[in-house]
Coordinates of C-alpha atoms and ligand atoms in Angstrom, one line a residue:
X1 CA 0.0 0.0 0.0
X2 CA 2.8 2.6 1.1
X3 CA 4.4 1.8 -2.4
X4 CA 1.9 2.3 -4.4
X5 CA 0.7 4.9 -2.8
X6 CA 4.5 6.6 -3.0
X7 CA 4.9 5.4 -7.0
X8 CA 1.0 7.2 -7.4
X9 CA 2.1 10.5 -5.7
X10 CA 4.8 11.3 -7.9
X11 CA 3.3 10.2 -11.0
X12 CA 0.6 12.8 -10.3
X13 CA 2.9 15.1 -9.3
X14 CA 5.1 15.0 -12.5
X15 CA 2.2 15.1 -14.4
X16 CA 1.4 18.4 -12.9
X17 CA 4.8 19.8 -13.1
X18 CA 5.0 19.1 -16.7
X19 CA 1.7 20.6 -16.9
X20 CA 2.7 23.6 -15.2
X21 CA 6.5 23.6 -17.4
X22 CA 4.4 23.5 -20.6
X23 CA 2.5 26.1 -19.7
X24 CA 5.6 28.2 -19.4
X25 CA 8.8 27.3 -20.8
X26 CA 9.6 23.5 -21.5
X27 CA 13.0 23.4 -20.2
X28 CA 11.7 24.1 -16.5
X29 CA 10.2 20.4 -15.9
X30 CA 11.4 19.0 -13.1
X31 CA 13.1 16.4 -14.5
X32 CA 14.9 18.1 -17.6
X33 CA 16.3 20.5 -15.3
X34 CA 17.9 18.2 -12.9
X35 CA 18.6 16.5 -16.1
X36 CA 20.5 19.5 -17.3
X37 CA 22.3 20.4 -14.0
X38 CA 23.6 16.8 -14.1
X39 CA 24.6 17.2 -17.7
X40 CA 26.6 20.5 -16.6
X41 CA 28.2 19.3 -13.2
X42 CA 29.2 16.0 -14.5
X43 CA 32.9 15.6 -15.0
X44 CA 34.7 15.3 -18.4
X45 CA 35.7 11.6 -17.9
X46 CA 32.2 10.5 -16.5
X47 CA 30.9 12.4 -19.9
X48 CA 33.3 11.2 -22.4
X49 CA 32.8 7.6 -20.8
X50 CA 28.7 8.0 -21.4
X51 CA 29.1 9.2 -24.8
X52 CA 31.3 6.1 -25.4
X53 CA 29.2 3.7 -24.0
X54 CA 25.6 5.5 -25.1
X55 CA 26.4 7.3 -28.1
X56 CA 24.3 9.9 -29.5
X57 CA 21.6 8.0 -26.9
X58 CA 23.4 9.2 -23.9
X59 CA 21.0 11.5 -23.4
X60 CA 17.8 9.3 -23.6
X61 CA 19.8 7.0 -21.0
X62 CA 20.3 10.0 -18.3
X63 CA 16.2 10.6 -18.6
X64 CA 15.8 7.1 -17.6
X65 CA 18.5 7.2 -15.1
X66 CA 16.4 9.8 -13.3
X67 CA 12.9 8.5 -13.5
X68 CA 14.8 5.0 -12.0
X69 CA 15.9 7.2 -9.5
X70 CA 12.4 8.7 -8.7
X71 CA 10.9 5.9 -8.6
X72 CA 12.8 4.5 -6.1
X73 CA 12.7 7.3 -4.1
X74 CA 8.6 7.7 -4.6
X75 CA 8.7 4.0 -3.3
X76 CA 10.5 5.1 -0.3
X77 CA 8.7 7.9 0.3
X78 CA 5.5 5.9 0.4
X79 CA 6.7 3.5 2.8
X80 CA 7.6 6.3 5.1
X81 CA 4.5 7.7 4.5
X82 CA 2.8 5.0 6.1
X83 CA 5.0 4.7 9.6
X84 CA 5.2 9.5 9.6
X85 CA 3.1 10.9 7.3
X86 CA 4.4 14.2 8.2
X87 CA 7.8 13.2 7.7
X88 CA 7.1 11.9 3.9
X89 CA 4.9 14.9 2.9
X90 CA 8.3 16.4 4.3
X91 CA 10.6 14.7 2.1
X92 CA 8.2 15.2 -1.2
X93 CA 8.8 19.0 -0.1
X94 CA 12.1 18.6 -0.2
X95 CA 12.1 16.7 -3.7
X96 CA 10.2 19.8 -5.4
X97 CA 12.8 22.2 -3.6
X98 CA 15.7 20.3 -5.2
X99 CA 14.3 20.6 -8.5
X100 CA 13.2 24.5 -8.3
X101 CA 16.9 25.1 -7.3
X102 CA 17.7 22.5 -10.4
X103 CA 15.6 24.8 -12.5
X104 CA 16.2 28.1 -11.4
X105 CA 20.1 27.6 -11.5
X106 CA 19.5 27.1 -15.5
X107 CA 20.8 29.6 -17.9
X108 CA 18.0 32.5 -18.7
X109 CA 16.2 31.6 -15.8
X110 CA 13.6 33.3 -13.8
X111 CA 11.7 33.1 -11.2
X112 CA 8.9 31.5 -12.7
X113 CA 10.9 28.2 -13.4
X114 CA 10.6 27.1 -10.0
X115 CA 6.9 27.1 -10.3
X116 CA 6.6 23.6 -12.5
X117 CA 9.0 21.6 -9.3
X118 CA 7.1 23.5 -6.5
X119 CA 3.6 22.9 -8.1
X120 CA 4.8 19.1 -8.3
X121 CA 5.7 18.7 -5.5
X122 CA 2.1 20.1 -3.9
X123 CA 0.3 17.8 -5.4
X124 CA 2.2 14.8 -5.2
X125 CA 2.2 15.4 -1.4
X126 CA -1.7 16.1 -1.2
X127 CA -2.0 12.6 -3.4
X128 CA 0.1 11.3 -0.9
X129 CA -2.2 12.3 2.3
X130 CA -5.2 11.1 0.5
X131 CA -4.1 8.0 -0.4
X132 CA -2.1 6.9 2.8
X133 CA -4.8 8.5 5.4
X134 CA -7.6 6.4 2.6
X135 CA -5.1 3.1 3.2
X136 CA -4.6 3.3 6.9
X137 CA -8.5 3.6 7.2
X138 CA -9.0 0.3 5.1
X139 CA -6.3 -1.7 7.2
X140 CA -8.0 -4.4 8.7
X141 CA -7.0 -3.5 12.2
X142 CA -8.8 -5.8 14.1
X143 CA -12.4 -4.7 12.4
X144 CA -15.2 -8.2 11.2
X145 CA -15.0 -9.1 7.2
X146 CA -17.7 -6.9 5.3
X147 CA -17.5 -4.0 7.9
X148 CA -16.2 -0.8 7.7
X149 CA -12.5 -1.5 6.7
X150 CA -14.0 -3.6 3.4
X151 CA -15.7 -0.3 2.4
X152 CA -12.4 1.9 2.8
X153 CA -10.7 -0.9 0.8
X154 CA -13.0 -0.1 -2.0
X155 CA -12.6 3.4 -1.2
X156 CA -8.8 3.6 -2.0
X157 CA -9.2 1.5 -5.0
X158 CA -11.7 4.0 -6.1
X159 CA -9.2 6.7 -5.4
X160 CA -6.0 4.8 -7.0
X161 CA -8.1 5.2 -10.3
X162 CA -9.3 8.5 -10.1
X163 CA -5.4 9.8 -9.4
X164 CA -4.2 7.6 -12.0
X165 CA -7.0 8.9 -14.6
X166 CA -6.0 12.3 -13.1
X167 CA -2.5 12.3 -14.2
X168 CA -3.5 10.5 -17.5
X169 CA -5.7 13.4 -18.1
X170 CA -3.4 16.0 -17.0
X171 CA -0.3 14.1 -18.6
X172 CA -2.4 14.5 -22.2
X173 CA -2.9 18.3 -21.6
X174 CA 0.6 18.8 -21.3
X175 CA 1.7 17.0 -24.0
X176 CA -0.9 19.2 -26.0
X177 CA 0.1 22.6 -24.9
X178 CA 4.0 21.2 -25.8
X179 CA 2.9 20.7 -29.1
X180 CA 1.3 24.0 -29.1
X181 CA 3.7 26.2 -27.4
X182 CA 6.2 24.8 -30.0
X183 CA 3.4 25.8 -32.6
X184 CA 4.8 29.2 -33.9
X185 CA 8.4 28.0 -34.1
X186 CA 7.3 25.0 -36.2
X187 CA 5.4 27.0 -38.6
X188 CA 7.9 29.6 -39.0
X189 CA 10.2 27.2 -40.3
X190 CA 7.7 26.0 -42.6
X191 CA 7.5 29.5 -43.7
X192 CA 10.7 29.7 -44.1
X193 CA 12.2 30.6 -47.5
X194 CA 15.9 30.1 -48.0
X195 CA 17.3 33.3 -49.7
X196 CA 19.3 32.6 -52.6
X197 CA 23.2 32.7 -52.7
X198 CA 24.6 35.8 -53.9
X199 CA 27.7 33.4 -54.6
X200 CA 26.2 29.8 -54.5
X201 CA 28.6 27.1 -54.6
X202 CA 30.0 25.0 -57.5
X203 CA 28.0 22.1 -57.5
X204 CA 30.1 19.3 -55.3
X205 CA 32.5 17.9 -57.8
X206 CA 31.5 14.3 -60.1
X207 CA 34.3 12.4 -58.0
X208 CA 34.2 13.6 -55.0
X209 CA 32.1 10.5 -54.0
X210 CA 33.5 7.6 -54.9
X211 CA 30.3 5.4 -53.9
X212 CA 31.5 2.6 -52.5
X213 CA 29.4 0.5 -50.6
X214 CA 29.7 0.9 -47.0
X215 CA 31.1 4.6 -47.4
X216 CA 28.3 7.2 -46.7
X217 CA 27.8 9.3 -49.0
X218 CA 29.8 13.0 -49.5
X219 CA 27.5 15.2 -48.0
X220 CA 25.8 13.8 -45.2
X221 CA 21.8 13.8 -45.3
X222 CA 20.2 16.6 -42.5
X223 CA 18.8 13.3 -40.7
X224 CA 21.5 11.3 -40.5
X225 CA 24.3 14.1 -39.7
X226 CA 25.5 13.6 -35.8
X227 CA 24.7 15.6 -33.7
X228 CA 26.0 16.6 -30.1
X229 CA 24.5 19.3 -27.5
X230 CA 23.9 19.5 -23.8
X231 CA 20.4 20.3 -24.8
X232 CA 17.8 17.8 -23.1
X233 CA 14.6 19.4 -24.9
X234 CA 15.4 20.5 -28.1
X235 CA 15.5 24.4 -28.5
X236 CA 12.5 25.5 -30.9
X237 CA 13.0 29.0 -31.7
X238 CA 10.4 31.0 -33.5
X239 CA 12.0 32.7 -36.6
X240 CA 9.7 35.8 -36.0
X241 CA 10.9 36.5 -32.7
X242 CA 14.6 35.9 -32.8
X243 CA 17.1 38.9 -32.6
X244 CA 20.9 38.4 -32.9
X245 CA 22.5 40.5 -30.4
X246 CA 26.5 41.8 -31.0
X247 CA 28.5 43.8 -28.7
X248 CA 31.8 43.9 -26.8
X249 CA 35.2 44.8 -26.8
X250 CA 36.3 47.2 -29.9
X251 CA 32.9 47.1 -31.4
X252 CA 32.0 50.7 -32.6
X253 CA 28.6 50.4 -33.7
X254 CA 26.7 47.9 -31.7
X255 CA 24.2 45.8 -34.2
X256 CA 20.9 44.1 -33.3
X257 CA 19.5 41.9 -36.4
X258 CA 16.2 40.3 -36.5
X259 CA 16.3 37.2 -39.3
X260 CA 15.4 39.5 -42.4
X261 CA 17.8 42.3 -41.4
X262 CA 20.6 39.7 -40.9
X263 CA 19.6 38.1 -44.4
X264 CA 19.3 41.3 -46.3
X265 CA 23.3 40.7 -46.4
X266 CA 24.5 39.1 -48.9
X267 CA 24.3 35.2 -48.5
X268 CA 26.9 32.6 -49.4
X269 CA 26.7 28.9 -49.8
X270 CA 29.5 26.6 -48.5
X271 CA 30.4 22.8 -48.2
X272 CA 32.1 22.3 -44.3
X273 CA 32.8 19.0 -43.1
X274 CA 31.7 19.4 -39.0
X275 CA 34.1 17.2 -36.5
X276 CA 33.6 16.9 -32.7
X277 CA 36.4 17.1 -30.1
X278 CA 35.0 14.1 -28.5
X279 CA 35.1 12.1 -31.8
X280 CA 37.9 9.0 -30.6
X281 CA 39.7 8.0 -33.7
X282 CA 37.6 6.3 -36.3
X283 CA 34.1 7.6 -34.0
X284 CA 31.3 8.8 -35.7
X285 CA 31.2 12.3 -34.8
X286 CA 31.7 13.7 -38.1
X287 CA 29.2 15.0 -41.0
X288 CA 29.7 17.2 -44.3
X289 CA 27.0 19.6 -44.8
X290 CA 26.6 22.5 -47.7
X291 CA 25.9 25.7 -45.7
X292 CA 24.1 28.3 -46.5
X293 CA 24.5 31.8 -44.8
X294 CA 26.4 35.3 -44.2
X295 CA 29.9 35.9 -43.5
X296 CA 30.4 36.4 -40.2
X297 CA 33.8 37.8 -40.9
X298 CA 31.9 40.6 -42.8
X299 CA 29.2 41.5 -39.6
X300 CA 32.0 41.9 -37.5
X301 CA 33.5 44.6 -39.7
X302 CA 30.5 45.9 -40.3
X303 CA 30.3 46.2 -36.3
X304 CA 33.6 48.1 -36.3
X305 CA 36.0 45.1 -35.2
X306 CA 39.3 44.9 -36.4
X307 CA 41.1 41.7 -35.8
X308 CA 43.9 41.5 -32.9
X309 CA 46.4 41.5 -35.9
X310 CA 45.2 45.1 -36.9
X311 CA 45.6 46.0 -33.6
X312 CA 41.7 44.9 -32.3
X313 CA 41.5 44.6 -28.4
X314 CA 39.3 41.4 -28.8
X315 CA 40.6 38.4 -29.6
X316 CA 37.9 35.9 -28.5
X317 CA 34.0 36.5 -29.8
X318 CA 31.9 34.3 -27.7
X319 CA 28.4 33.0 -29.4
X320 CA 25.6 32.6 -27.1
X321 CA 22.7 29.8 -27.3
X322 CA 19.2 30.6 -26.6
X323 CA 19.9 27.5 -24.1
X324 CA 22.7 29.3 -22.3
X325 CA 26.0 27.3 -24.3
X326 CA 28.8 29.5 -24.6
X327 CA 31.3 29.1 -27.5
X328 CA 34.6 30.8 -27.7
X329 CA 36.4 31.3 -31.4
X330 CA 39.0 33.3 -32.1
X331 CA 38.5 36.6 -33.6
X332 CA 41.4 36.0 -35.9
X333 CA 39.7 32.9 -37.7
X334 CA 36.8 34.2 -38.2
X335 CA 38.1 37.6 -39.8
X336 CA 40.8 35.9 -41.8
X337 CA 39.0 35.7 -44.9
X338 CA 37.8 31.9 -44.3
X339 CA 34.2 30.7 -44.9
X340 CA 32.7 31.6 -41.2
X341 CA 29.1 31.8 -41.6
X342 CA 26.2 32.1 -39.8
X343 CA 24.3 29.9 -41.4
X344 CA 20.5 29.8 -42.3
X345 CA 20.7 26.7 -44.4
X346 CA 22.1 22.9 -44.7
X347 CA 21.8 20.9 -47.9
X348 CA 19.2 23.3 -49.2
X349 CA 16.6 23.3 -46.2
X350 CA 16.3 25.5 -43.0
X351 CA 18.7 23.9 -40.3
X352 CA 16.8 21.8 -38.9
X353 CA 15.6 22.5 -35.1
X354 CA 18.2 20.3 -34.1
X355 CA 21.2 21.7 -35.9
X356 CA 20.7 25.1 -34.2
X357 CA 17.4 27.2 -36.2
X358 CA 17.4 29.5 -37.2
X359 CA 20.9 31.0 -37.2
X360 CA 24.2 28.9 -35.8
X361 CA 27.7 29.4 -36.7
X362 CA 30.1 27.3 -38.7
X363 CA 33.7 28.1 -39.0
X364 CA 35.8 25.5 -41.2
X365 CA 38.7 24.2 -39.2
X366 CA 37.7 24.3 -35.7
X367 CA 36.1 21.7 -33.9
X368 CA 32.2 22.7 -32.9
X369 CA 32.8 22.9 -29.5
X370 CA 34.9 26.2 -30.5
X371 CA 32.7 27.5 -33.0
X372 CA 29.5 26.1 -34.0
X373 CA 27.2 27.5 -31.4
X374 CA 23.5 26.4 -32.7
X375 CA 20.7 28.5 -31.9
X376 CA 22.8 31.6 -31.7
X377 CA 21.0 34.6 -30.0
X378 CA 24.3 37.0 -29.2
X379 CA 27.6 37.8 -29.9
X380 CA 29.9 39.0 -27.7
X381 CA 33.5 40.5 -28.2
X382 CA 36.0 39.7 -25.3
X383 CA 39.6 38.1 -24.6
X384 CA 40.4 34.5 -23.9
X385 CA 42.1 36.1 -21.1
X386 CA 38.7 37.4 -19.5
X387 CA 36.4 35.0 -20.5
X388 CA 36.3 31.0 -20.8
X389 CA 33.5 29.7 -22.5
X390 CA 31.3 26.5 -21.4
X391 CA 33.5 23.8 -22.1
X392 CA 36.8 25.3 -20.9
X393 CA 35.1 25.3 -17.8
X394 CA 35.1 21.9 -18.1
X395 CA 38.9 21.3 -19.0
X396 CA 38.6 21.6 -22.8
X397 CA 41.0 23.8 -24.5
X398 CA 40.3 27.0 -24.8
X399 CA 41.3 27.2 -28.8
X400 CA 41.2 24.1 -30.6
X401 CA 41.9 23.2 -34.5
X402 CA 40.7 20.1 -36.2
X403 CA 43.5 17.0 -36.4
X404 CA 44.1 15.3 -39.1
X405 CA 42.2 12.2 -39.2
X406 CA 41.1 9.3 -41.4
X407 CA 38.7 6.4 -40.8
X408 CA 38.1 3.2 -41.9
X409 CA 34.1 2.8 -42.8
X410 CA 34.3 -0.6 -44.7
X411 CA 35.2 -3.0 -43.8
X412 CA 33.8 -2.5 -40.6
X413 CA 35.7 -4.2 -37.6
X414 CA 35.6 -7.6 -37.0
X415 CA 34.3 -8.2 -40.6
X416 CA 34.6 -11.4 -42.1
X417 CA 35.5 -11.7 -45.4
X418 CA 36.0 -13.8 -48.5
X419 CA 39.6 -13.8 -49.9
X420 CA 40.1 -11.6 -52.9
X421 CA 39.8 -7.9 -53.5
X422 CA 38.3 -6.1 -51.1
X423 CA 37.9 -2.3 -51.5
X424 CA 39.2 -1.0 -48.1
X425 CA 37.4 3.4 -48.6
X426 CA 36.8 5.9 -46.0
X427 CA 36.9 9.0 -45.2
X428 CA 40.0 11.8 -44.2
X429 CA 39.6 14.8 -42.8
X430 CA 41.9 18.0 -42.1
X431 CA 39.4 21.2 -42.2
X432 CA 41.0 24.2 -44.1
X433 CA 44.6 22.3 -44.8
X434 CA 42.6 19.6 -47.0
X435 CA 43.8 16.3 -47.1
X436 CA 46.5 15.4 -49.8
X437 CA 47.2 11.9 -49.2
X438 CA 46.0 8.8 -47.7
X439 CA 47.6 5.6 -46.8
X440 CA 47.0 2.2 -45.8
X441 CA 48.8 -0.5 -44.6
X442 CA 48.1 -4.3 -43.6
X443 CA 49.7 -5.8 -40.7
X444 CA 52.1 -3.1 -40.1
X445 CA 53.6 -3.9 -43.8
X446 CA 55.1 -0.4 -46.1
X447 CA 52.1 1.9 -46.5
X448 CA 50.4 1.8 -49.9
X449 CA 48.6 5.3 -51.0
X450 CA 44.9 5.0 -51.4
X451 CA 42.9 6.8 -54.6
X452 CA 41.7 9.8 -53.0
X453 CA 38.2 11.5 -54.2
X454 CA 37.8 14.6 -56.0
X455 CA 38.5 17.5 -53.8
X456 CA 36.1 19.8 -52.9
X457 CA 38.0 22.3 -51.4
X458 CA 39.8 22.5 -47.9
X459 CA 37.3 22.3 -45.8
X460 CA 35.3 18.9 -46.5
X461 CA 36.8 16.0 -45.8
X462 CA 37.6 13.2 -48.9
X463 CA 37.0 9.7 -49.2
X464 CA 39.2 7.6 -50.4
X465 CA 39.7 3.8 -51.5
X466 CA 42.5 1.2 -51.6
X467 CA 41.8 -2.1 -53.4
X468 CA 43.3 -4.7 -51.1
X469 CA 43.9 -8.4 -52.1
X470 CA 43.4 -10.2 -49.3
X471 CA 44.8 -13.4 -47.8
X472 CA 43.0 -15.9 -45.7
X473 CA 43.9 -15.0 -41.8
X474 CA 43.3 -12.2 -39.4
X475 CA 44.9 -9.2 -40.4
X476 CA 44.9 -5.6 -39.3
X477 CA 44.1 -2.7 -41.3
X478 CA 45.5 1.3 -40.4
X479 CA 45.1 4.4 -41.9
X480 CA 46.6 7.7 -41.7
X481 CA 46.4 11.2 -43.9
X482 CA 48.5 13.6 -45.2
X483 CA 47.2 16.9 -45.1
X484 CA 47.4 20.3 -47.6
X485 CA 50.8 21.4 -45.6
X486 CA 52.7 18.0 -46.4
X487 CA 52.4 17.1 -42.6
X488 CA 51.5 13.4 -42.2
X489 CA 49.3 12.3 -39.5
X490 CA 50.6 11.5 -36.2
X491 CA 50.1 8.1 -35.1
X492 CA 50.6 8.4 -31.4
X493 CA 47.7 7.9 -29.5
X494 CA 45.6 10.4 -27.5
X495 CA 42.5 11.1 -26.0
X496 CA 39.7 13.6 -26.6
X497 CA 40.3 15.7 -23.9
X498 CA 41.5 18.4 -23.7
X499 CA 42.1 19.5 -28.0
X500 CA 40.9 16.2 -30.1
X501 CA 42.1 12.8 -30.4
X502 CA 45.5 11.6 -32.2
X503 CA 46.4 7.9 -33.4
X504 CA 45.5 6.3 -36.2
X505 CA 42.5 4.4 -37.0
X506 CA 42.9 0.7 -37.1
X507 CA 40.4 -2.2 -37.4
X508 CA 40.7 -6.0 -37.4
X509 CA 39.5 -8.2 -39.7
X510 CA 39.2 -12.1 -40.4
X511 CA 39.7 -13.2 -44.1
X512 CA 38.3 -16.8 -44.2
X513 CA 40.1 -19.2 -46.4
X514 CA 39.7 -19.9 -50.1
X515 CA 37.4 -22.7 -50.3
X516 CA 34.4 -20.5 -48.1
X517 CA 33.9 -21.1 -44.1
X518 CA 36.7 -24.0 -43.4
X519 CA 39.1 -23.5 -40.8
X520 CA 42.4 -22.4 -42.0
X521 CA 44.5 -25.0 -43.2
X522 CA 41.7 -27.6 -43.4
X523 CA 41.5 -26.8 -47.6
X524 CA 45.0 -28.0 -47.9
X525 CA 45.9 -31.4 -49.7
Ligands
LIG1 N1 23.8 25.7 -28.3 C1 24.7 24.7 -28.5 N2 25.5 24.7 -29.6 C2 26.4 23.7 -29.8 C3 26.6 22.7 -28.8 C4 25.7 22.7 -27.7 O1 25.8 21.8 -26.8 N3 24.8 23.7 -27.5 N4 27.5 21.7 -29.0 C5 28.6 22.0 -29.9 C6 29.4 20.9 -30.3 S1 30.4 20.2 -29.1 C7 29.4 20.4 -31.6 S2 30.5 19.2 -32.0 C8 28.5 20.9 -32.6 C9 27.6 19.8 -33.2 O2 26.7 20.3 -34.1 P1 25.6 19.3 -34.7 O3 24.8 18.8 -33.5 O4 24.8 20.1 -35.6 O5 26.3 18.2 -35.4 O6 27.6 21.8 -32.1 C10 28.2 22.8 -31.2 N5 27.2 23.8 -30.9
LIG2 MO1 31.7 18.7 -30.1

């Protein structure tokens, strides 16, 4: 009885709290708040260990972390309730005051976020009485069969349903007002119209993709591009309301930009491949997108910057999220005539919500923790001396260029093959040095230089293929690029913390012997 009655108090009172957080803003619920202030005080190895382990689902795994948790503390909680009633409607108190401080310590917060936690927490502790005071009074205590304590049993069955149908009902309600809050940002990207390029992009080069099977293809499809934030809900900005916001250190004339202002500059289009710091060697953490948007470089002129080599007091511009992510970039990338944009568009659509709408940045060369800030609301001129940015906070490096790197895709590890040739293709990447060679080499033999794809410029990575003839056995494949400079890839091995991983990529495989399936040697006369 206490259990239940525990497990039915906080289900009601999260389905009031969502209720209450859909009413205002999403990102106040109770649970995606403490969600978020685990996300933000968990350490760089803990983090880097999940995203190992969990992938892209890491985040999906930490909501189900904390319901496990509430439950088990909702259990609790019940059976206290039963022995101190007091002390449990206490503890539920307690529970809504942890996640008002959870909610109210989140970037742009106000005092209103507290309201979704506190509200929770009200009703699950008058569900609470109800249904423990309702459960005490159908305990048998010493009463006939049929009398009084048969009715009371009855009676807290009748009330199990109603708060269960209750927080169904309310449950529903806020899932509908979601929906609708999220209304006006939805159909202002549907409104959307990309503008046209004033310098559009040569169409991506015949063989750039050398369509192989296993190998993905050149530009990476909006749906399936990676993607990595500390954003539990999903950012949906309306179009119509956004402002972009820059200011700071040596700029002369302050600019504030709603979407139409900011797109009556002109617009250029751009392939970038995106990498992560936290991709290992051979991870996935890497997609190549045609952008579409304006030149930040140009903005910042526009704003009366000069960069620190002409003498600019700035040399950090940190982008702000309308989630509260900072990102640091160096002034001097961004002004030195590279493709920085603040883009509006990937592979011909509006980003989608998830890739930042409806402005982020994307600078070729740096990793995104550095400067691909999605949702972008402000831009703020500073030093790195002054300032670190979210992730420095958390022992990344403050600046932080792309590695050279090149991955195996096919075969994948582990694979086991048929003897023959075998097309060994991947993908190399060195953002704005391009990639000038690739190599591969089986069991640590001399390297042997792959056919690379047709470039597409510096700043997308290449695929490439090597046509191996391969012998029955296990045997070890590695991989390692050249890039645009002449400097070859480093094959020590690093971690991702605190610039980007180093090492080369290498991948076991099994070639079976001639003859299909039969252990080695048992095909020989
Ligand atoms: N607002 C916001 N922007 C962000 C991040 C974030 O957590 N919040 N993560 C950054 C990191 S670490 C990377 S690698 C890129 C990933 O962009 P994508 O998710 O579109 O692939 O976004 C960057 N921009
Ligand atoms: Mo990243």
């Amino acid at each position: 009885m206490g259990a239940v009655s525990g497990i039915l108090a906080a289900v009601a009172g999260l389905a009031f709290a969502q209720l209450a957080a859909a009413a205002g803003r999403p990102e106040a619920s109770p649970v995606t708040a403490v969600g978020g202030a685990v996300v933000d005080l968990t350490p760089v190895a803990v983090r880097e260990w999940a995203i190992r382990l969990f992938g892209t689902s890491d985040k999906l795994v930490l909501g189900l972390g904390i319901l496990a948790a509430l439950a088990v503390f909702a259990v609790g909680t019940g059976l206290l309730a039963v022995r101190h009633l007091p002390a449990a409607i206490a503890v539920t108190g307690g529970f809504g005051l942890v996640g008002a401080l959870a909610a109210l310590s989140r970037p742009e917060a106000s005092w209103r976020d507290a309201l979704p936690s506190l509200v929770g927490a009200a009703v699950s502790a008058g569900a609470l009485y109800l249904l423990v005071t309702a459960g005490q009074r159908s305990r048998p205590a010493g009463t006939s069969q049929g009398g009084p304590a048969a009715m009371d049993r009855r009676g807290f069955g009748r009330l199990v349903v109603a708060v269960l149908a209750a927080s169904a009902g309310v449950g529903l309600a806020a899932r509908r007002l979601g929906a609708h809050g999220s209304a006006d940002a939805t159909a202002s990207r549907a409104r959307f119209v990309l503008p046209r390029p004033t310098v559009p992009a040569p169409p991506v080069p015949a063989g750039a993709d050398l369509r192989v099977p296993g190998l993905g293809p050149f530009l990476t499809p909006n749906q399936d591009f990676y993607r990595v934030d500390t954003a539990l809900v999903v950012p949906r900005v309306d179009a119509d309301t956004w402002r972009l916001r820059i200011h700071g250190e040596g700029v002369t004339r302050p600019l504030s930009l709603d979407l139409r202002e900011l797109l009556d500059r002109p617009v250029v289009e751009h392939d970038i491949t995106l990498t992560c710091v936290s991709n290992e060697v051979g991870g996935p953490y890497a997609g190549n997108a045609r952008w579409l948007g304006v030149r930040l470089g140009d903005l910042l002129r526009e704003a009366g910057v000069r960069p620190p080599s002409r003498g600019g007091p700035a040399d950090q511009l940190v982008a702000r999220s309308v989630d509260g992510m900072t990102i640091g970039t160096p002034v001097e990338a961004v002004m030195d005539g590279r493709a920085a944009l603040l883009a509006v568009g990937m592979n011909g659509r509006p980003l989608p919500f998830a890739h930042g709408f409806p402005v982020r940045m994307v600078v070729p060369g740096l990793y995104g923790y550095v400067s691909a800030c999605k949702w972008l609301t402000e831009l703020r001129l500073t030093t790195f001396a002054a300032y670190d940015a979210y992730w420095v906070r958390r022992s990344w490096a403050q600046q932080a260029q792309v590695k050279t790197q090149a991955r195996i895709d096919t075969p994948r590890p582990y694979a086991d093959l048929s003897p023959g040739r075998v097309a060994v293709a991947g993908v190399a990447w060195a953002q704005h040095r391009g990639i000038e060679r690739v190599e591969v080499r089986v069991d640590g033999a001399a390297w042997q230089e792959a056919r690379l794809g047709t470039s597409d410029g510096v700043d997308t990575w290449r695929q490439w293929v090597w046509p191996w003839e391969a012998t029955p056995g296990p045997h070890t494949l590695e991989v390692r690029a050249t890039d645009g400079t002449g400097a070859v890839q480093t094959g020590a091995r690093t971690g991702t913390v605190p610039d980007g991983a180093t090492g080369w990529h290498t991948v076991n495989v099994r070639v079976r012997a001639l003859g299909g399936g039969l252990p080695a040697g048992a095909d020989r006369q």
